[in-house]
Amino acid sequence: MIYLKAISNYIPSQVIDNIENAKAFSESESFIINKIGARQLPRLPYDEQASDIGSAAVRALCDQHGLNFEEIEALVVITQNGDFGGLPHTSAIIHGKLGLPEQVACFDIGLGCSGYVYGLSILKAHMQEMGFQNAVLVTADPYSKIVDSNDRNTSLLFGDAATASWLSVNGEWEIQRPLLATNGQGYSALVKQESLVMDGRSVFNFAAQNVPDQINNYLEKFNLVHDDIDLFLLHQGSAAIIDVITRKLNYSKDKFIFDIENTGNTVSSSIPLLCERYIKESRFNKIVISGFGVGLSWATTLLSKKVSI
Amino acid sequence: MNIFENINTAFSQANIDVVIDSEQQKDMTRTFKELGLDSLDLFNFFLELDALTGKQIPESEFDKIKNISDVIEIYK
């Protein structure tokens, strides 16, 4: 069995004041707080890359949770904005920056906001195939590299952050089989051209129309009801998107966490940033996580605490 | 439901505190901004209205809709 054992993060200290930022677009503080949800957006220093924040997250994981570099057998990075446009793979660059042993499998996964759910499943399967005991899943997708600061649709939304998750044969949280989905006909809703181009309405409608159904289907498929679930940790797209998904699901609102006040939408890091906080709490045993976005891609799975005999 | 009922139901389902009086001409011509709606409110409103009417307006038409009168014209 492969468990999610621990998570650590790295959030750049340099931030943009999003309230000030919004004035350039004649948007009110109320809009920023109530509809976006982010007062500040962390920003990678100009001369840093995905590998820098990814490395920092892995170092934090090892320092905070006692994982030795020599124990890491695979390092996987979820990013679509890797160093050098993704060639070489950012996981290899992080491998080099950390000085990891040669016998470490490194590869990147080119996914965005659904990436963490996909990534847990892929790395778990890889570990089981290879007989690995310890591996690290990194999310490091700095959208500041591709967002046009003059674009109202995107410059008020995204923040930079990285996380590192320790997957191990020892741990508490079982990673269950996910539901994975794609709508490639909707790809144009989020595209990187000269900069990121986002059709906000299409992304909003996609999330509202697909994510509640997938969560409901997940519960039904695995013989669960929403009362069985302690928390629903959704990709933190924006306050408006979390609101509409919560409304459509019509479960107890207490079970839905929303917190991007100091981070903004951190793409594939948004779910592990929340998980890091909540998997430490002994009162939670079943957490549904659901990521959705660029692709269009969406994925849902359950983290469930191992039952002690 | 008629279009006004659909519009008001859509506002209600989207948790938007706006009610349109079909007898009041000013309700028809005030812009969405004047009604206090921001871009995300409009996403929510049209999500609900599309579901109620079974009609999704194409992106090319969306930006042309500035007020309730435009909504009635497109969804009738």
Short mmCIF file of C-alpha atoms in Angstrom, two decimals:
data_model
loop_
_atom_site.label_atom_id
_atom_site.label_comp_id
_atom_site.label_asym_id
_atom_site.label_seq_id
_atom_site.Cartn_x
_atom_site.Cartn_y
_atom_site.Cartn_z
CA MET A 1 0.00 0.00 0.00
CA ILE A 2 1.21 3.50 -0.81
CA TYR A 3 0.32 6.29 1.60
CA LEU A 4 0.40 10.06 1.52
CA LYS A 5 2.74 10.54 4.47
CA ALA A 6 3.49 14.25 4.64
CA ILE A 7 3.36 17.50 2.67
CA SER A 8 5.42 20.68 2.85
CA ASN A 9 5.25 23.88 0.86
CA TYR A 10 7.30 26.79 -0.34
CA ILE A 11 5.59 30.12 -0.96
CA PRO A 12 7.71 33.05 -2.24
CA SER A 13 7.91 35.95 0.19
CA GLN A 14 7.56 38.57 -2.55
CA VAL A 15 3.86 39.38 -3.05
CA ILE A 16 1.60 41.63 -5.07
CA ASP A 17 -1.10 43.54 -3.21
CA ASN A 18 -4.14 42.34 -5.15
CA ILE A 19 -6.41 45.13 -3.89
CA GLU A 20 -3.99 47.69 -5.35
CA ASN A 21 -3.59 45.53 -8.44
CA ALA A 22 -7.36 45.54 -8.97
CA LYS A 23 -7.57 49.34 -9.07
CA ALA A 24 -5.88 49.34 -12.45
CA PHE A 25 -8.90 47.41 -13.74
CA SER A 26 -11.45 49.52 -11.83
CA GLU A 27 -12.31 46.52 -9.68
CA SER A 28 -13.39 47.06 -6.12
CA GLU A 29 -11.94 45.60 -2.95
CA SER A 30 -15.28 43.83 -2.47
CA PHE A 31 -14.91 42.08 -5.83
CA ILE A 32 -11.38 40.94 -4.97
CA ILE A 33 -12.32 39.67 -1.51
CA ASN A 34 -15.71 38.14 -2.29
CA LYS A 35 -15.41 36.91 -5.86
CA ILE A 36 -11.69 36.20 -6.28
CA GLY A 37 -10.69 35.61 -2.66
CA ALA A 38 -7.03 36.63 -2.84
CA ARG A 39 -5.73 39.72 -1.04
CA GLN A 40 -2.20 39.02 -2.13
CA LEU A 41 -0.51 37.01 -4.84
CA PRO A 42 2.95 35.53 -4.20
CA ARG A 43 5.43 36.10 -6.97
CA LEU A 44 8.57 34.18 -7.82
CA PRO A 45 11.58 36.52 -8.11
CA TYR A 46 12.23 37.27 -11.77
CA ASP A 47 15.45 35.26 -11.86
CA GLU A 48 13.94 32.12 -10.28
CA GLN A 49 12.21 29.23 -11.98
CA ALA A 50 9.93 26.30 -11.21
CA SER A 51 12.97 24.24 -10.20
CA ASP A 52 13.86 26.79 -7.53
CA ILE A 53 10.52 26.75 -5.76
CA GLY A 54 10.23 22.99 -6.34
CA SER A 55 13.64 22.40 -4.75
CA ALA A 56 12.74 24.62 -1.83
CA ALA A 57 9.55 22.62 -1.23
CA VAL A 58 11.46 19.32 -1.29
CA ARG A 59 14.04 20.69 1.16
CA ALA A 60 11.22 21.83 3.44
CA LEU A 61 9.64 18.35 3.25
CA CYS A 62 12.90 16.65 4.17
CA ASP A 63 13.76 19.10 6.95
CA GLN A 64 10.29 19.14 8.49
CA HIS A 65 9.48 15.43 8.23
CA GLY A 66 12.78 13.61 8.43
CA LEU A 67 12.99 12.27 4.88
CA ASN A 68 16.60 11.73 3.79
CA PHE A 69 17.60 12.48 0.21
CA GLU A 70 19.07 8.96 0.00
CA GLU A 71 15.63 7.46 0.65
CA ILE A 72 13.98 9.15 -2.37
CA GLU A 73 13.47 6.64 -5.21
CA ALA A 74 11.33 8.78 -7.51
CA LEU A 75 10.83 12.52 -7.93
CA VAL A 76 7.87 13.64 -10.04
CA VAL A 77 7.02 17.25 -10.84
CA ILE A 78 3.60 18.50 -11.88
CA THR A 79 4.17 21.55 -14.05
CA GLN A 80 3.34 23.11 -17.38
CA ASN A 81 5.77 25.98 -16.86
CA GLY A 82 9.00 24.21 -16.19
CA ASP A 83 12.46 25.65 -16.59
CA PHE A 84 13.64 26.12 -20.18
CA GLY A 85 10.11 25.56 -21.48
CA GLY A 86 10.15 22.02 -20.04
CA LEU A 87 13.30 20.72 -21.76
CA PRO A 88 15.03 19.26 -19.84
CA HIS A 89 12.33 18.07 -17.45
CA THR A 90 12.16 20.19 -14.31
CA SER A 91 12.36 17.11 -12.10
CA ALA A 92 15.86 16.45 -13.49
CA ILE A 93 16.89 20.01 -12.71
CA ILE A 94 15.57 19.69 -9.15
CA HIS A 95 17.39 16.35 -8.89
CA GLY A 96 20.60 18.19 -9.80
CA LYS A 97 20.02 21.13 -7.49
CA LEU A 98 19.38 18.81 -4.55
CA GLY A 99 22.24 16.45 -5.39
CA LEU A 100 20.02 13.37 -5.30
CA PRO A 101 21.48 9.91 -5.97
CA GLU A 102 21.63 8.65 -9.55
CA GLN A 103 19.16 5.81 -9.00
CA VAL A 104 16.19 8.13 -8.77
CA ALA A 105 13.44 8.06 -11.38
CA CYS A 106 12.58 11.59 -12.43
CA PHE A 107 9.82 12.73 -14.74
CA ASP A 108 7.38 15.59 -15.17
CA ILE A 109 3.63 15.45 -15.61
CA GLY A 110 2.19 18.12 -17.90
CA LEU A 111 -1.04 18.93 -16.10
CA GLY A 112 -2.43 21.99 -14.37
CA CYS A 113 -5.14 22.24 -11.79
CA SER A 114 -6.13 18.55 -12.03
CA GLY A 115 -2.46 17.61 -11.72
CA TYR A 116 -2.24 16.75 -8.04
CA VAL A 117 -5.04 14.18 -8.18
CA TYR A 118 -3.62 12.65 -11.36
CA GLY A 119 -0.11 12.84 -9.90
CA LEU A 120 -0.95 10.93 -6.72
CA SER A 121 -2.45 8.13 -8.80
CA ILE A 122 0.40 8.00 -11.31
CA LEU A 123 3.16 8.05 -8.72
CA LYS A 124 1.39 5.51 -6.50
CA ALA A 125 1.10 3.15 -9.49
CA HIS A 126 4.72 3.75 -10.46
CA MET A 127 5.89 3.01 -6.93
CA GLN A 128 3.87 -0.22 -6.84
CA GLU A 129 5.25 -1.27 -10.24
CA MET A 130 8.82 -0.54 -9.23
CA GLY A 131 8.63 -1.71 -5.61
CA PHE A 132 9.63 1.77 -4.39
CA GLN A 133 9.21 2.66 -0.72
CA ASN A 134 9.57 6.45 -0.79
CA ALA A 135 8.94 9.04 -3.48
CA VAL A 136 8.22 12.74 -3.74
CA LEU A 137 5.50 14.43 -5.76
CA VAL A 138 6.19 18.11 -6.41
CA THR A 139 3.79 20.75 -7.67
CA ALA A 140 5.56 23.83 -9.06
CA ASP A 141 3.72 25.78 -11.72
CA PRO A 142 4.58 29.49 -11.54
CA TYR A 143 1.94 31.19 -13.66
CA SER A 144 3.64 34.53 -13.04
CA LYS A 145 5.94 33.47 -15.88
CA ILE A 146 3.06 33.48 -18.37
CA VAL A 147 0.45 35.91 -17.05
CA ASP A 148 0.20 39.31 -18.72
CA SER A 149 -0.10 41.88 -15.94
CA ASN A 150 -2.37 43.93 -18.21
CA ASP A 151 -4.85 41.07 -18.60
CA ARG A 152 -7.73 41.52 -16.19
CA ASN A 153 -8.87 37.92 -16.63
CA THR A 154 -5.67 36.38 -15.28
CA SER A 155 -3.53 38.92 -13.44
CA LEU A 156 -5.90 39.13 -10.45
CA LEU A 157 -6.08 35.39 -9.95
CA PHE A 158 -2.86 33.40 -9.96
CA GLY A 159 -0.17 33.13 -7.30
CA ASP A 160 3.11 31.20 -7.26
CA ALA A 161 3.74 28.37 -4.83
CA ALA A 162 5.24 24.89 -4.70
CA THR A 163 4.51 21.81 -2.63
CA ALA A 164 6.26 18.52 -2.05
CA SER A 165 4.34 15.42 -0.97
CA TRP A 166 6.01 12.33 0.50
CA LEU A 167 4.47 9.10 -0.75
CA SER A 168 5.59 6.08 1.23
CA VAL A 169 4.85 2.47 2.14
CA ASN A 170 4.51 3.81 5.68
CA GLY A 171 1.88 6.36 6.52
CA GLU A 172 -1.68 7.08 7.49
CA TRP A 173 -3.51 8.35 4.44
CA GLU A 174 -4.45 5.85 1.74
CA ILE A 175 -4.69 7.21 -1.78
CA GLN A 176 -7.78 5.69 -3.38
CA ARG A 177 -8.39 5.12 -7.07
CA PRO A 178 -9.48 8.35 -8.78
CA LEU A 179 -12.02 9.27 -11.42
CA LEU A 180 -10.23 11.04 -14.27
CA ALA A 181 -11.79 12.95 -17.14
CA THR A 182 -10.91 15.10 -20.13
CA ASN A 183 -12.76 17.34 -22.55
CA GLY A 184 -10.22 18.16 -25.23
CA GLN A 185 -12.81 19.98 -27.30
CA GLY A 186 -12.75 22.64 -24.63
CA TYR A 187 -8.97 23.11 -24.71
CA SER A 188 -9.15 26.69 -25.95
CA ALA A 189 -10.60 27.89 -22.63
CA LEU A 190 -7.04 28.11 -21.27
CA VAL A 191 -4.16 28.40 -23.69
CA LYS A 192 -0.64 29.73 -23.48
CA GLN A 193 0.05 31.92 -26.50
CA GLU A 194 2.34 34.93 -26.04
CA SER A 195 0.86 34.86 -22.55
CA LEU A 196 -1.90 32.94 -20.82
CA VAL A 197 -5.28 33.44 -22.48
CA MET A 198 -8.26 32.40 -20.38
CA ASP A 199 -11.93 32.41 -21.32
CA GLY A 200 -13.27 32.95 -17.81
CA ARG A 201 -16.86 32.13 -18.65
CA SER A 202 -15.96 28.84 -20.32
CA VAL A 203 -13.81 27.81 -17.37
CA PHE A 204 -16.54 28.80 -14.92
CA ASN A 205 -19.23 26.88 -16.81
CA PHE A 206 -16.96 23.85 -17.24
CA ALA A 207 -16.29 23.70 -13.49
CA ALA A 208 -19.93 24.27 -12.51
CA GLN A 209 -21.29 21.71 -14.97
CA ASN A 210 -18.74 18.91 -14.54
CA VAL A 211 -17.15 18.91 -11.11
CA PRO A 212 -20.31 18.36 -9.02
CA ASP A 213 -21.29 15.45 -11.26
CA GLN A 214 -17.86 13.85 -10.96
CA ILE A 215 -17.88 14.18 -7.17
CA ASN A 216 -21.36 12.68 -6.97
CA ASN A 217 -20.34 9.88 -9.35
CA TYR A 218 -17.24 9.22 -7.27
CA LEU A 219 -19.24 8.80 -4.09
CA GLU A 220 -21.75 6.54 -5.80
CA LYS A 221 -19.07 4.44 -7.48
CA PHE A 222 -17.28 3.79 -4.21
CA ASN A 223 -20.47 3.25 -2.18
CA LEU A 224 -20.15 6.44 -0.19
CA VAL A 225 -22.57 9.21 0.70
CA HIS A 226 -21.56 12.79 1.36
CA ASP A 227 -22.16 12.36 5.09
CA ASP A 228 -19.30 9.84 5.11
CA ILE A 229 -16.88 12.53 3.99
CA ASP A 230 -15.24 14.89 6.48
CA LEU A 231 -13.92 17.46 4.01
CA PHE A 232 -14.13 18.31 0.33
CA LEU A 233 -10.90 20.01 -0.70
CA LEU A 234 -11.50 21.41 -4.16
CA HIS A 235 -9.00 23.09 -6.42
CA GLN A 236 -9.02 26.69 -5.21
CA GLY A 237 -9.82 28.35 -8.53
CA SER A 238 -11.53 31.40 -7.08
CA ALA A 239 -14.19 32.21 -4.52
CA ALA A 240 -16.82 32.33 -7.27
CA ILE A 241 -15.96 28.87 -8.60
CA ILE A 242 -15.91 27.27 -5.15
CA ASP A 243 -19.25 28.95 -4.41
CA VAL A 244 -20.96 27.61 -7.50
CA ILE A 245 -19.64 24.05 -7.06
CA THR A 246 -20.64 24.05 -3.39
CA ARG A 247 -24.07 25.36 -4.35
CA LYS A 248 -24.57 22.69 -7.01
CA LEU A 249 -23.50 19.89 -4.68
CA ASN A 250 -25.78 21.15 -1.91
CA TYR A 251 -23.88 19.35 0.87
CA SER A 252 -23.06 20.89 4.22
CA LYS A 253 -21.07 24.05 3.52
CA ASP A 254 -18.82 23.41 6.57
CA LYS A 255 -17.17 20.60 4.67
CA PHE A 256 -15.87 22.89 1.95
CA ILE A 257 -12.72 24.83 2.66
CA PHE A 258 -11.87 28.00 0.80
CA ASP A 259 -8.67 29.85 1.55
CA ILE A 260 -6.59 31.63 -1.06
CA GLU A 261 -6.39 34.93 0.79
CA ASN A 262 -2.59 34.93 0.86
CA THR A 263 -1.81 32.72 -2.12
CA GLY A 264 -4.29 33.19 -4.97
CA ASN A 265 -4.91 30.31 -7.32
CA THR A 266 -1.68 28.30 -7.20
CA VAL A 267 -2.72 25.83 -9.91
CA SER A 268 -1.68 22.26 -8.98
CA SER A 269 -0.39 23.44 -5.59
CA SER A 270 -3.79 24.58 -4.35
CA ILE A 271 -5.03 21.17 -3.22
CA PRO A 272 -1.81 20.03 -1.48
CA LEU A 273 -1.55 23.40 0.28
CA LEU A 274 -4.90 22.63 1.91
CA CYS A 275 -4.15 18.92 2.42
CA GLU A 276 -0.93 19.83 4.25
CA ARG A 277 -3.02 21.56 6.89
CA TYR A 278 -5.89 19.11 7.21
CA ILE A 279 -4.23 15.68 7.01
CA LYS A 280 -2.52 16.55 10.30
CA GLU A 281 -5.85 16.80 12.12
CA SER A 282 -6.84 13.61 13.92
CA ARG A 283 -10.58 14.32 13.61
CA PHE A 284 -10.57 13.86 9.83
CA ASN A 285 -10.63 10.39 8.28
CA LYS A 286 -12.05 10.80 4.79
CA ILE A 287 -11.13 13.72 2.55
CA VAL A 288 -12.31 14.04 -1.05
CA ILE A 289 -9.98 16.06 -3.26
CA SER A 290 -11.02 17.33 -6.69
CA GLY A 291 -8.92 19.24 -9.22
CA PHE A 292 -10.18 20.79 -12.47
CA GLY A 293 -9.00 23.22 -15.10
CA VAL A 294 -6.69 23.49 -18.07
CA GLY A 295 -7.19 20.80 -20.70
CA LEU A 296 -9.98 20.74 -19.91
CA SER A 297 -9.18 18.14 -17.31
CA TRP A 298 -10.78 17.13 -14.04
CA ALA A 299 -10.11 14.47 -11.44
CA THR A 300 -11.46 13.39 -8.07
CA THR A 301 -10.20 10.96 -5.48
CA LEU A 302 -10.51 10.04 -1.82
CA LEU A 303 -7.81 10.19 0.83
CA SER A 304 -8.80 7.88 3.66
CA LYS A 305 -7.05 7.30 6.92
CA LYS A 306 -5.80 3.78 7.50
CA VAL A 307 -8.01 1.96 9.98
CA SER A 308 -6.03 0.89 13.04
CA ILE A 309 -6.74 -2.58 14.35
CA MET B 1 -42.16 29.69 -17.15
CA ASN B 2 -42.08 32.88 -19.18
CA ILE B 3 -38.82 34.70 -19.76
CA PHE B 4 -39.27 37.07 -16.81
CA GLU B 5 -39.93 34.18 -14.48
CA ASN B 6 -36.84 32.45 -15.84
CA ILE B 7 -34.75 35.59 -15.38
CA ASN B 8 -35.85 36.08 -11.78
CA THR B 9 -35.48 32.38 -11.01
CA ALA B 10 -31.97 32.48 -12.47
CA PHE B 11 -31.06 35.44 -10.26
CA SER B 12 -32.45 33.64 -7.23
CA GLN B 13 -30.67 30.35 -7.98
CA ALA B 14 -27.43 32.25 -8.52
CA ASN B 15 -27.85 33.89 -5.07
CA ILE B 16 -28.01 37.32 -6.71
CA ASP B 17 -30.25 39.81 -4.96
CA VAL B 18 -31.91 41.29 -8.04
CA VAL B 19 -35.58 41.04 -9.02
CA ILE B 20 -36.79 42.35 -12.38
CA ASP B 21 -40.24 43.92 -12.58
CA SER B 22 -41.56 43.34 -16.09
CA GLU B 23 -43.74 46.43 -15.72
CA GLN B 24 -40.77 48.70 -15.06
CA GLN B 25 -39.07 49.89 -18.22
CA LYS B 26 -36.03 51.07 -16.29
CA ASP B 27 -35.40 47.51 -15.17
CA MET B 28 -35.15 46.53 -18.83
CA THR B 29 -32.63 49.14 -19.86
CA ARG B 30 -30.40 49.61 -16.83
CA THR B 31 -27.05 48.03 -17.55
CA PHE B 32 -25.92 45.03 -15.56
CA LYS B 33 -23.34 47.24 -13.91
CA GLU B 34 -26.09 49.65 -12.86
CA LEU B 35 -27.94 46.67 -11.41
CA GLY B 36 -24.83 45.99 -9.31
CA LEU B 37 -23.69 42.89 -11.18
CA ASP B 38 -20.03 42.12 -11.81
CA SER B 39 -18.57 39.76 -14.39
CA LEU B 40 -18.73 36.74 -12.08
CA ASP B 41 -22.33 37.49 -11.17
CA LEU B 42 -23.08 37.40 -14.88
CA PHE B 43 -21.33 34.03 -15.28
CA ASN B 44 -23.52 32.70 -12.48
CA PHE B 45 -26.70 34.27 -13.83
CA PHE B 46 -26.24 32.96 -17.36
CA LEU B 47 -25.24 29.51 -16.07
CA GLU B 48 -28.62 29.29 -14.35
CA LEU B 49 -30.56 30.92 -17.18
CA ASP B 50 -29.02 28.56 -19.74
CA ALA B 51 -30.06 25.58 -17.59
CA LEU B 52 -33.61 26.91 -17.15
CA THR B 53 -34.15 27.72 -20.82
CA GLY B 54 -32.09 24.92 -22.35
CA LYS B 55 -30.39 27.52 -24.50
CA GLN B 56 -26.73 28.43 -24.31
CA ILE B 57 -25.82 31.65 -26.00
CA PRO B 58 -22.62 31.52 -28.03
CA GLU B 59 -19.57 33.41 -26.83
CA SER B 60 -19.83 35.76 -29.81
CA GLU B 61 -23.22 36.96 -28.55
CA PHE B 62 -22.36 37.07 -24.84
CA ASP B 63 -20.43 40.31 -24.88
CA LYS B 64 -23.25 42.09 -26.72
CA ILE B 65 -25.68 41.55 -23.83
CA LYS B 66 -25.66 44.68 -21.70
CA ASN B 67 -29.07 44.70 -20.03
CA ILE B 68 -32.25 42.71 -19.39
CA SER B 69 -33.78 43.95 -22.63
CA ASP B 70 -30.89 42.31 -24.52
CA VAL B 71 -31.42 39.10 -22.51
CA ILE B 72 -35.10 39.00 -23.46
CA GLU B 73 -34.25 39.58 -27.10
CA ILE B 74 -31.75 36.71 -27.18
CA TYR B 75 -33.68 34.18 -25.09
CA LYS B 76 -37.18 34.74 -26.49
#
